[in-house]
Amino acid sequence: MSASIQKYDVIVIGAGAAGLMCASVAGQRGRHVALLDHGGLPGRKILISGGGRCNFTNIHCEPNRFLSGNPHFAKSALALYTASHFLELVHKYNIPYHEKTLGQLFCDHSAHAILNLLLAECERGKVEHVPDAHSIRVEKNSSGFRIASARGEFQCESLVIATGGLSIPKLGATGFGYELAQQFGMSVVAPRPALVPVLLGGVEAEWTQLAGVSTLVRVSTPSAKTTFVEKLLVTHRGLSGPAILQISSYWQPGQPIHVDLAPEQSILTPLFGTRRDGAILRQALREHLPQRLAEHLANVAAPAGWSNAAIEAGERALHHWPFNPVGTEGFAKAEVTTGGIDTRHLQAKTMEARDIPGLFFIGEVVDVTGHLGGFNFQWAWSSAVAAGRAV
Ligand code: FDA
């Protein structure tokens, strides 16, 4: 072997949330670790996450908050390294945080605190960061893996792939992890944009006149066993807000998204005992809904004929309003990517490839995708620690 080849015990490719965590854990076990990334700066998604305050975990982190071809796969890693474990690190670095809503923990000040925590943990593990490592190619050989890159050649015993999904290409997202898996004969569940706004077209495009309106809704779609009660936001191109982002991870093109515009409330049936006309309808809608939305619904959803049956039908419609998105905002706007390395190829306790000893996949590149609310970072931490202890 030529002297110019840099030798490590472990090489981690991808200096995002999962890669930084894994490298630090392996380094602190005494492994000689290099962390390669094609970008110049580590953890760029961490810095923009949670509106700059990083929703770094969720205290209600349960396996049922994740989508995967195998819903059981994430259980081991999530049990091995929980939200409480990550909180111990947050306390160790005296990072002020708060629960915003629904168990979501955010930094009080800036996501930089989480990145600095990870960088400090990497330093404790003497991790060598190799930025600008473009054009990475990997080959398996008798002593592990040989990696060629714009920053030279490397050899390692264990190789960890933490290159994330396809979301936000302008922040350095690539399909590297998927291509590498395929190079080693592993299958990939088709990646799709998730936690992403949806687009409305045709007659539904008129809803975009309500851009800026936000209201609490319950959303569902035929391919989701679950529903979400969170805010919906109308945008200039369609629908967004936490409720829509959540359901977008399940939505399939051609399916409707059903929106209950007034969860747990009766809007029209109280009209049974009153005068029945447009003015009363407007008033009833305004009591429960934002004014612009109430106005719009009064125009498009007035019960025909005002009979009891028509009022009941109108009430049902408000609780089961079908939207038929014509698409999503795509990977450019998606917070995460569903799909990824098929978990059948990986050992759930270590993230090691079953048929390629020494090769590990962690974080978003794996076919495990969390709901909105800190679950995706928790998966990054948990899967990274599982691999970091095994490499
Ligand atoms: P991540 O994408 O973080 O890192 C991958 C790394 O691999 C990058 O550094 C990239 O440069 C590198 N890489 C890619 N291709 C490469 C190649 N070919 N060669 C070398 N390096 C390569 N989640 C959450 O739980 N709470 C939150 O608040 C948010 N907020 C949020 C906001 C926004 C705008 C986005 C886009 C996403 C979030 N998320 C989130 C999701 C969360 O950021 C995401 O799930 C994790 O960052 C995934 O971590 P990974 O380390 O797996 O990938």
Short mmCIF file of C-alpha atoms and ligand atoms in Angstrom, two decimals:
data_model
loop_
_atom_site.label_atom_id
_atom_site.label_comp_id
_atom_site.label_asym_id
_atom_site.label_seq_id
_atom_site.Cartn_x
_atom_site.Cartn_y
_atom_site.Cartn_z
CA MET A 1 0.00 0.00 0.00
CA SER A 2 1.35 3.43 -0.93
CA ALA A 3 2.49 5.76 1.88
CA SER A 4 0.17 8.50 0.64
CA ILE A 5 -2.86 6.48 1.73
CA GLN A 6 -4.17 7.80 5.04
CA LYS A 7 -5.15 4.96 7.38
CA TYR A 8 -7.96 5.11 9.95
CA ASP A 9 -9.91 2.61 11.98
CA VAL A 10 -13.16 4.30 11.04
CA ILE A 11 -14.19 6.66 8.28
CA VAL A 12 -17.54 8.40 8.48
CA ILE A 13 -18.79 9.99 5.25
CA GLY A 14 -21.20 12.90 5.89
CA ALA A 15 -20.60 15.52 8.61
CA GLY A 16 -24.26 16.14 9.41
CA ALA A 17 -26.13 15.31 12.60
CA ALA A 18 -25.68 11.55 12.39
CA GLY A 19 -22.10 11.59 11.11
CA LEU A 20 -20.86 14.01 13.79
CA MET A 21 -22.51 12.01 16.56
CA CYS A 22 -21.22 8.67 15.30
CA ALA A 23 -17.67 9.97 14.79
CA SER A 24 -17.61 11.39 18.34
CA VAL A 25 -18.83 8.15 19.93
CA ALA A 26 -16.35 6.01 17.99
CA GLY A 27 -13.49 8.46 18.67
CA GLN A 28 -14.21 8.51 22.39
CA ARG A 29 -13.98 4.70 22.38
CA GLY A 30 -10.39 5.13 21.21
CA ARG A 31 -10.98 4.47 17.53
CA HIS A 32 -8.95 6.57 15.08
CA VAL A 33 -11.68 8.37 13.13
CA ALA A 34 -11.85 10.64 10.08
CA LEU A 35 -15.05 12.46 9.15
CA LEU A 36 -15.25 13.26 5.43
CA ASP A 37 -17.71 15.64 3.80
CA HIS A 38 -17.86 17.22 0.36
CA GLY A 39 -18.93 20.51 1.95
CA GLY A 40 -16.72 23.05 3.63
CA LEU A 41 -18.68 23.30 6.88
CA PRO A 42 -20.17 20.55 9.03
CA GLY A 43 -23.78 20.41 10.23
CA ARG A 44 -25.34 22.89 7.86
CA LYS A 45 -28.85 21.46 8.27
CA ILE A 46 -28.54 21.64 12.04
CA LEU A 47 -27.96 25.37 11.76
CA ILE A 48 -31.12 26.04 9.75
CA SER A 49 -33.25 23.51 11.62
CA GLY A 50 -36.21 24.50 13.76
CA GLY A 51 -36.17 28.03 12.34
CA GLY A 52 -32.56 28.44 13.56
CA ARG A 53 -33.30 27.04 17.05
CA CYS A 54 -33.00 23.31 16.27
CA ASN A 55 -35.83 21.12 17.55
CA PHE A 56 -33.17 18.65 18.70
CA THR A 57 -35.43 15.90 20.11
CA ASN A 58 -38.91 15.07 21.31
CA ILE A 59 -39.67 13.80 24.79
CA HIS A 60 -42.50 11.63 23.41
CA CYS A 61 -40.23 9.76 21.03
CA GLU A 62 -41.87 6.39 20.34
CA PRO A 63 -41.27 4.05 17.39
CA ASN A 64 -44.78 4.81 16.08
CA ARG A 65 -43.58 8.34 15.24
CA PHE A 66 -41.51 6.94 12.35
CA LEU A 67 -42.30 5.73 8.82
CA SER A 68 -40.37 2.76 7.48
CA GLY A 69 -40.89 -0.33 5.33
CA ASN A 70 -40.25 -2.20 8.60
CA PRO A 71 -41.94 -0.32 11.46
CA HIS A 72 -40.03 -2.43 14.02
CA PHE A 73 -36.56 -1.66 12.68
CA ALA A 74 -35.98 1.61 14.56
CA LYS A 75 -36.96 0.19 17.97
CA SER A 76 -33.53 -1.13 19.08
CA ALA A 77 -31.59 2.01 18.28
CA LEU A 78 -34.26 4.29 19.75
CA ALA A 79 -34.22 2.24 22.97
CA LEU A 80 -30.43 2.19 23.12
CA TYR A 81 -30.09 5.96 22.94
CA THR A 82 -33.20 7.88 23.96
CA ALA A 83 -34.26 11.53 24.08
CA SER A 84 -33.14 11.54 27.76
CA HIS A 85 -29.66 10.46 26.76
CA PHE A 86 -29.36 13.36 24.34
CA LEU A 87 -30.76 15.71 26.99
CA GLU A 88 -27.93 14.63 29.31
CA LEU A 89 -25.51 15.98 26.69
CA VAL A 90 -27.53 19.20 26.36
CA HIS A 91 -27.34 19.65 30.14
CA LYS A 92 -23.61 18.85 30.16
CA TYR A 93 -23.03 21.77 27.78
CA ASN A 94 -25.45 24.05 29.71
CA ILE A 95 -27.55 24.69 26.63
CA PRO A 96 -30.76 26.53 27.56
CA TYR A 97 -33.83 24.95 25.95
CA HIS A 98 -37.60 24.83 26.23
CA GLU A 99 -40.54 22.65 25.22
CA LYS A 100 -42.37 24.53 22.50
CA THR A 101 -45.35 22.23 22.05
CA LEU A 102 -46.17 18.50 21.86
CA GLY A 103 -42.88 17.45 23.53
CA GLN A 104 -40.72 19.34 21.00
CA LEU A 105 -37.48 20.59 22.59
CA PHE A 106 -35.84 23.67 21.06
CA CYS A 107 -32.74 25.68 21.96
CA ASP A 108 -33.67 28.97 23.63
CA HIS A 109 -31.14 30.89 21.53
CA SER A 110 -29.51 29.25 18.54
CA ALA A 111 -28.98 25.92 16.79
CA HIS A 112 -25.26 26.78 16.87
CA ALA A 113 -25.27 25.46 20.45
CA ILE A 114 -26.13 21.93 19.22
CA LEU A 115 -23.52 22.04 16.46
CA ASN A 116 -20.91 23.30 18.94
CA LEU A 117 -21.84 20.44 21.31
CA LEU A 118 -21.25 17.89 18.56
CA LEU A 119 -17.99 19.51 17.46
CA ALA A 120 -16.75 19.54 21.08
CA GLU A 121 -17.66 15.86 21.45
CA CYS A 122 -15.77 15.12 18.22
CA GLU A 123 -12.76 16.98 19.56
CA ARG A 124 -12.88 14.88 22.74
CA GLY A 125 -12.75 11.84 20.47
CA LYS A 126 -9.86 13.32 18.42
CA VAL A 127 -11.95 13.04 15.26
CA GLU A 128 -10.18 14.42 12.18
CA HIS A 129 -12.54 16.46 10.02
CA VAL A 130 -11.77 16.36 6.29
CA PRO A 131 -13.91 19.00 4.49
CA ASP A 132 -14.14 19.50 0.71
CA ALA A 133 -13.73 15.77 0.10
CA HIS A 134 -15.43 15.80 -3.29
CA SER A 135 -15.85 12.92 -5.73
CA ILE A 136 -15.69 10.15 -3.16
CA ARG A 137 -15.36 6.61 -4.52
CA VAL A 138 -15.37 3.50 -2.36
CA GLU A 139 -13.94 0.02 -2.96
CA LYS A 140 -13.91 -2.98 -0.67
CA ASN A 141 -10.56 -4.73 -0.20
CA SER A 142 -9.08 -7.39 2.09
CA SER A 143 -8.37 -4.96 4.94
CA GLY A 144 -11.65 -3.03 4.79
CA PHE A 145 -12.46 -0.13 2.50
CA ARG A 146 -10.39 2.07 0.23
CA ILE A 147 -11.74 5.57 -0.34
CA ALA A 148 -10.56 7.88 -3.10
CA SER A 149 -11.49 11.56 -2.98
CA ALA A 150 -10.40 15.05 -3.96
CA ARG A 151 -8.67 15.15 -0.56
CA GLY A 152 -6.60 12.04 -1.22
CA GLU A 153 -6.88 8.34 -0.57
CA PHE A 154 -7.96 6.69 2.65
CA GLN A 155 -8.10 3.18 4.04
CA CYS A 156 -10.30 2.06 6.94
CA GLU A 157 -11.62 -1.04 8.67
CA SER A 158 -15.13 0.32 9.21
CA LEU A 159 -16.97 2.69 6.92
CA VAL A 160 -20.06 4.61 8.06
CA ILE A 161 -22.34 6.26 5.50
CA ALA A 162 -24.15 9.28 6.96
CA THR A 163 -24.81 11.28 3.80
CA GLY A 164 -28.51 11.92 4.49
CA GLY A 165 -31.35 12.08 1.97
CA LEU A 166 -32.10 14.23 -1.08
CA SER A 167 -33.76 17.14 0.72
CA ILE A 168 -32.35 20.62 0.08
CA PRO A 169 -29.74 19.99 -2.63
CA LYS A 170 -28.41 23.55 -2.22
CA LEU A 171 -27.20 22.49 1.26
CA GLY A 172 -25.19 19.62 -0.23
CA ALA A 173 -27.74 16.79 -0.34
CA THR A 174 -26.88 14.04 -2.83
CA GLY A 175 -27.90 10.46 -3.56
CA PHE A 176 -24.41 9.25 -2.62
CA GLY A 177 -25.60 6.84 0.10
CA TYR A 178 -28.20 5.24 -2.17
CA GLU A 179 -25.70 4.78 -4.99
CA LEU A 180 -23.14 3.26 -2.66
CA ALA A 181 -25.73 0.83 -1.25
CA GLN A 182 -26.60 -0.22 -4.79
CA GLN A 183 -22.89 -0.61 -5.60
CA PHE A 184 -22.82 -3.21 -2.80
CA GLY A 185 -25.97 -4.98 -4.02
CA MET A 186 -28.34 -3.47 -1.46
CA SER A 187 -31.80 -2.24 -2.43
CA VAL A 188 -33.14 1.24 -1.81
CA VAL A 189 -36.76 2.12 -1.07
CA ALA A 190 -37.59 4.89 -3.59
CA PRO A 191 -36.79 8.26 -1.95
CA ARG A 192 -39.65 10.79 -1.86
CA PRO A 193 -39.88 14.34 -0.51
CA ALA A 194 -41.55 14.39 2.94
CA LEU A 195 -42.53 17.03 5.48
CA VAL A 196 -43.15 19.17 2.43
CA PRO A 197 -45.84 21.70 1.39
CA VAL A 198 -48.33 20.52 -1.22
CA LEU A 199 -49.46 22.32 -4.37
CA LEU A 200 -53.07 23.01 -5.36
CA GLY A 201 -54.22 23.32 -8.97
CA GLY A 202 -57.40 23.50 -11.06
CA VAL A 203 -60.42 24.88 -9.19
CA GLU A 204 -58.68 24.27 -5.84
CA ALA A 205 -56.06 26.89 -6.82
CA GLU A 206 -58.61 29.52 -5.73
CA TRP A 207 -57.78 28.56 -2.14
CA THR A 208 -54.40 30.24 -2.59
CA GLN A 209 -56.24 33.58 -2.43
CA LEU A 210 -56.37 32.83 1.29
CA ALA A 211 -52.54 32.74 1.50
CA GLY A 212 -51.49 33.52 5.05
CA VAL A 213 -54.60 32.05 6.71
CA SER A 214 -53.74 29.54 9.42
CA THR A 215 -56.15 27.36 11.40
CA LEU A 216 -56.16 24.25 13.58
CA VAL A 217 -57.29 21.19 11.62
CA ARG A 218 -57.25 17.41 11.67
CA VAL A 219 -55.75 15.90 8.50
CA SER A 220 -55.85 12.41 7.06
CA THR A 221 -55.10 10.61 3.80
CA PRO A 222 -56.08 7.09 2.73
CA SER A 223 -52.52 5.67 2.97
CA ALA A 224 -51.98 6.90 6.56
CA LYS A 225 -53.25 4.92 9.52
CA THR A 226 -52.78 8.03 11.62
CA THR A 227 -54.29 11.53 11.67
CA PHE A 228 -52.68 14.78 12.82
CA VAL A 229 -54.27 17.67 14.70
CA GLU A 230 -52.05 20.68 14.06
CA LYS A 231 -52.15 23.98 12.20
CA LEU A 232 -52.74 24.28 8.45
CA LEU A 233 -51.35 27.28 6.58
CA VAL A 234 -52.58 28.37 3.15
CA THR A 235 -49.68 29.46 0.92
CA HIS A 236 -49.44 31.22 -2.45
CA ARG A 237 -49.04 27.81 -4.11
CA GLY A 238 -51.06 25.47 -1.94
CA LEU A 239 -51.07 24.21 1.63
CA SER A 240 -48.43 24.01 4.32
CA GLY A 241 -48.17 24.30 8.12
CA PRO A 242 -47.35 21.46 10.51
CA ALA A 243 -50.55 19.47 9.79
CA ILE A 244 -49.90 19.40 6.04
CA LEU A 245 -46.17 18.72 6.45
CA GLN A 246 -47.00 15.73 8.67
CA ILE A 247 -49.55 14.22 6.29
CA SER A 248 -47.35 14.91 3.23
CA SER A 249 -45.00 12.14 4.41
CA TYR A 250 -47.84 9.65 3.85
CA TRP A 251 -49.58 11.28 0.89
CA GLN A 252 -49.40 9.48 -2.46
CA PRO A 253 -50.00 11.31 -5.78
CA GLY A 254 -53.61 10.89 -6.88
CA GLN A 255 -54.91 10.58 -3.31
CA PRO A 256 -56.94 13.25 -1.54
CA ILE A 257 -55.94 14.87 1.74
CA HIS A 258 -59.02 15.20 3.96
CA VAL A 259 -59.13 18.19 6.24
CA ASP A 260 -61.41 18.55 9.24
CA LEU A 261 -61.61 22.34 9.32
CA ALA A 262 -63.09 22.45 12.83
CA PRO A 263 -62.00 19.41 14.85
CA GLU A 264 -64.32 18.56 17.76
CA GLN A 265 -66.64 21.49 16.96
CA SER A 266 -70.16 21.77 15.52
CA ILE A 267 -70.48 24.81 13.30
CA LEU A 268 -73.65 24.42 11.27
CA THR A 269 -75.87 22.12 13.31
CA PRO A 270 -76.52 24.84 15.93
CA LEU A 271 -78.42 26.55 13.07
CA PHE A 272 -81.20 23.97 13.47
CA GLY A 273 -82.99 26.12 16.01
CA THR A 274 -82.39 29.52 14.38
CA ARG A 275 -83.15 31.60 11.33
CA ARG A 276 -81.36 30.04 8.37
CA ASP A 277 -79.65 32.34 5.87
CA GLY A 278 -76.27 33.50 4.61
CA ALA A 279 -75.78 36.07 7.37
CA ILE A 280 -76.35 33.49 10.15
CA LEU A 281 -74.05 31.05 8.35
CA ARG A 282 -71.27 33.66 8.13
CA GLN A 283 -71.64 34.43 11.80
CA ALA A 284 -71.50 30.73 12.74
CA LEU A 285 -68.37 30.19 10.65
CA ARG A 286 -66.69 33.31 12.05
CA GLU A 287 -67.18 32.11 15.61
CA HIS A 288 -64.96 29.12 14.97
CA LEU A 289 -62.67 29.97 12.07
CA PRO A 290 -60.36 32.78 10.95
CA GLN A 291 -62.36 35.51 9.28
CA ARG A 292 -61.03 35.13 5.72
CA LEU A 293 -61.54 31.37 5.84
CA ALA A 294 -65.06 31.82 7.22
CA GLU A 295 -65.87 34.27 4.41
CA HIS A 296 -64.56 31.86 1.76
CA LEU A 297 -66.52 28.91 3.16
CA ALA A 298 -69.69 30.98 3.44
CA ASN A 299 -69.40 31.56 -0.32
CA VAL A 300 -68.55 28.04 -1.40
CA ALA A 301 -70.28 25.85 1.21
CA ALA A 302 -73.71 27.36 1.91
CA PRO A 303 -76.15 24.47 2.48
CA ALA A 304 -78.42 24.13 -0.57
CA GLY A 305 -82.00 24.85 0.45
CA TRP A 306 -81.24 25.12 4.17
CA SER A 307 -83.05 21.89 4.98
CA ASN A 308 -81.91 19.93 8.05
CA ALA A 309 -80.39 17.32 5.74
CA ALA A 310 -78.50 20.03 3.81
CA ILE A 311 -77.19 21.54 7.04
CA GLU A 312 -76.05 18.14 8.25
CA ALA A 313 -74.34 17.50 4.92
CA GLY A 314 -72.67 20.92 5.18
CA GLU A 315 -71.44 20.09 8.68
CA ARG A 316 -70.01 16.78 7.45
CA ALA A 317 -68.29 18.56 4.55
CA LEU A 318 -66.55 20.99 6.92
CA HIS A 319 -65.13 18.01 8.82
CA HIS A 320 -64.08 16.05 5.75
CA TRP A 321 -62.96 18.66 3.22
CA PRO A 322 -61.12 16.93 0.37
CA PHE A 323 -58.10 18.58 -1.21
CA ASN A 324 -56.52 16.94 -4.24
CA PRO A 325 -52.93 18.21 -4.39
CA VAL A 326 -51.35 18.24 -7.82
CA GLY A 327 -47.89 17.65 -6.33
CA THR A 328 -45.50 18.84 -3.66
CA GLU A 329 -42.83 21.54 -3.46
CA GLY A 330 -40.30 18.69 -4.00
CA PHE A 331 -36.86 18.06 -2.56
CA ALA A 332 -35.97 21.75 -2.78
CA LYS A 333 -38.40 22.46 0.09
CA ALA A 334 -38.79 19.08 1.79
CA GLU A 335 -37.48 18.86 5.37
CA VAL A 336 -36.71 15.18 4.96
CA THR A 337 -36.70 12.27 2.53
CA THR A 338 -38.77 9.13 3.05
CA GLY A 339 -37.42 5.85 1.71
CA GLY A 340 -33.71 5.09 1.61
CA ILE A 341 -31.55 2.06 2.36
CA ASP A 342 -33.89 -0.91 2.73
CA THR A 343 -33.69 -1.88 6.40
CA ARG A 344 -33.76 -5.58 5.49
CA HIS A 345 -30.06 -5.21 4.62
CA LEU A 346 -29.11 -3.73 8.02
CA GLN A 347 -28.75 -5.09 11.55
CA ALA A 348 -31.10 -3.06 13.75
CA LYS A 349 -28.78 -3.06 16.78
CA THR A 350 -25.67 -1.76 14.99
CA MET A 351 -26.75 -0.42 11.57
CA GLU A 352 -24.14 -2.69 9.97
CA ALA A 353 -24.89 -4.13 6.54
CA ARG A 354 -25.79 -7.81 6.97
CA ASP A 355 -23.78 -8.96 3.95
CA ILE A 356 -20.94 -6.42 4.01
CA PRO A 357 -19.17 -6.56 7.39
CA GLY A 358 -17.69 -3.20 8.32
CA LEU A 359 -20.16 -1.10 6.27
CA PHE A 360 -22.73 0.92 8.26
CA PHE A 361 -25.59 3.28 7.28
CA ILE A 362 -27.04 5.80 9.75
CA GLY A 363 -29.40 8.77 9.86
CA GLU A 364 -31.71 9.92 7.14
CA VAL A 365 -30.11 7.82 4.39
CA VAL A 366 -31.81 4.78 5.98
CA ASP A 367 -35.49 4.02 5.29
CA VAL A 368 -36.60 5.46 8.64
CA THR A 369 -38.32 8.87 8.62
CA GLY A 370 -39.66 10.70 11.63
CA HIS A 371 -42.72 12.85 12.02
CA LEU A 372 -42.21 16.59 12.37
CA GLY A 373 -41.20 17.56 15.90
CA GLY A 374 -37.59 16.57 16.66
CA PHE A 375 -37.97 12.90 15.73
CA ASN A 376 -35.60 13.06 12.77
CA PHE A 377 -32.73 14.38 14.86
CA GLN A 378 -33.48 11.74 17.50
CA TRP A 379 -33.20 9.07 14.81
CA ALA A 380 -29.90 10.63 13.68
CA TRP A 381 -28.56 10.51 17.28
CA SER A 382 -29.87 7.01 18.06
CA SER A 383 -28.73 5.31 14.86
CA ALA A 384 -25.37 7.11 15.11
CA VAL A 385 -24.72 5.91 18.64
CA ALA A 386 -25.72 2.35 17.68
CA ALA A 387 -23.08 2.37 14.92
CA GLY A 388 -20.54 4.43 16.88
CA ARG A 389 -20.42 1.74 19.57
CA ALA A 390 -20.04 -1.06 17.02
CA VAL A 391 -17.45 0.24 14.56
P1 FDA B 1 -27.63 15.48 6.98
O1 FDA B 1 -28.37 15.86 5.74
O2 FDA B 1 -27.79 16.32 8.18
O3 FDA B 1 -26.08 15.37 6.68
C1 FDA B 1 -25.59 14.73 5.53
C2 FDA B 1 -24.17 15.21 5.29
O4 FDA B 1 -23.63 14.43 4.23
C3 FDA B 1 -24.10 16.67 4.87
O5 FDA B 1 -23.13 17.35 5.63
C4 FDA B 1 -23.70 16.59 3.39
O6 FDA B 1 -22.87 17.68 3.00
C5 FDA B 1 -22.95 15.28 3.33
N1 FDA B 1 -22.95 14.67 1.99
C6 FDA B 1 -24.02 14.49 1.18
N2 FDA B 1 -23.61 13.95 0.03
C7 FDA B 1 -22.27 13.79 0.10
C8 FDA B 1 -21.30 13.29 -0.80
N3 FDA B 1 -21.63 12.86 -2.03
N4 FDA B 1 -20.00 13.28 -0.40
C9 FDA B 1 -19.65 13.73 0.84
N5 FDA B 1 -20.53 14.23 1.72
C10 FDA B 1 -21.84 14.25 1.36
N6 FDA B 1 -35.25 17.55 12.14
C11 FDA B 1 -35.57 17.62 13.46
O7 FDA B 1 -35.58 16.59 14.14
N7 FDA B 1 -35.83 18.85 14.04
C12 FDA B 1 -35.81 20.01 13.33
O8 FDA B 1 -35.99 21.10 13.88
C13 FDA B 1 -35.55 19.93 11.92
N8 FDA B 1 -35.60 21.05 11.15
C14 FDA B 1 -35.28 20.97 9.82
C15 FDA B 1 -35.33 22.11 9.03
C16 FDA B 1 -34.99 22.05 7.68
C17 FDA B 1 -35.10 23.29 6.83
C18 FDA B 1 -34.55 20.82 7.13
C19 FDA B 1 -34.11 20.72 5.70
C20 FDA B 1 -34.51 19.67 7.92
C21 FDA B 1 -34.88 19.72 9.26
N9 FDA B 1 -34.89 18.59 10.05
C22 FDA B 1 -35.23 18.67 11.38
C23 FDA B 1 -34.45 17.28 9.51
C24 FDA B 1 -33.00 17.02 9.93
O9 FDA B 1 -32.22 18.15 9.60
C25 FDA B 1 -32.43 15.79 9.22
O10 FDA B 1 -33.30 14.69 9.41
C26 FDA B 1 -31.06 15.45 9.75
O11 FDA B 1 -30.18 16.53 9.49
C27 FDA B 1 -30.52 14.20 9.10
O12 FDA B 1 -29.21 14.01 9.55
P2 FDA B 1 -28.15 13.20 8.68
O13 FDA B 1 -26.86 13.35 9.39
O14 FDA B 1 -28.65 11.85 8.38
O15 FDA B 1 -28.09 13.97 7.29
#
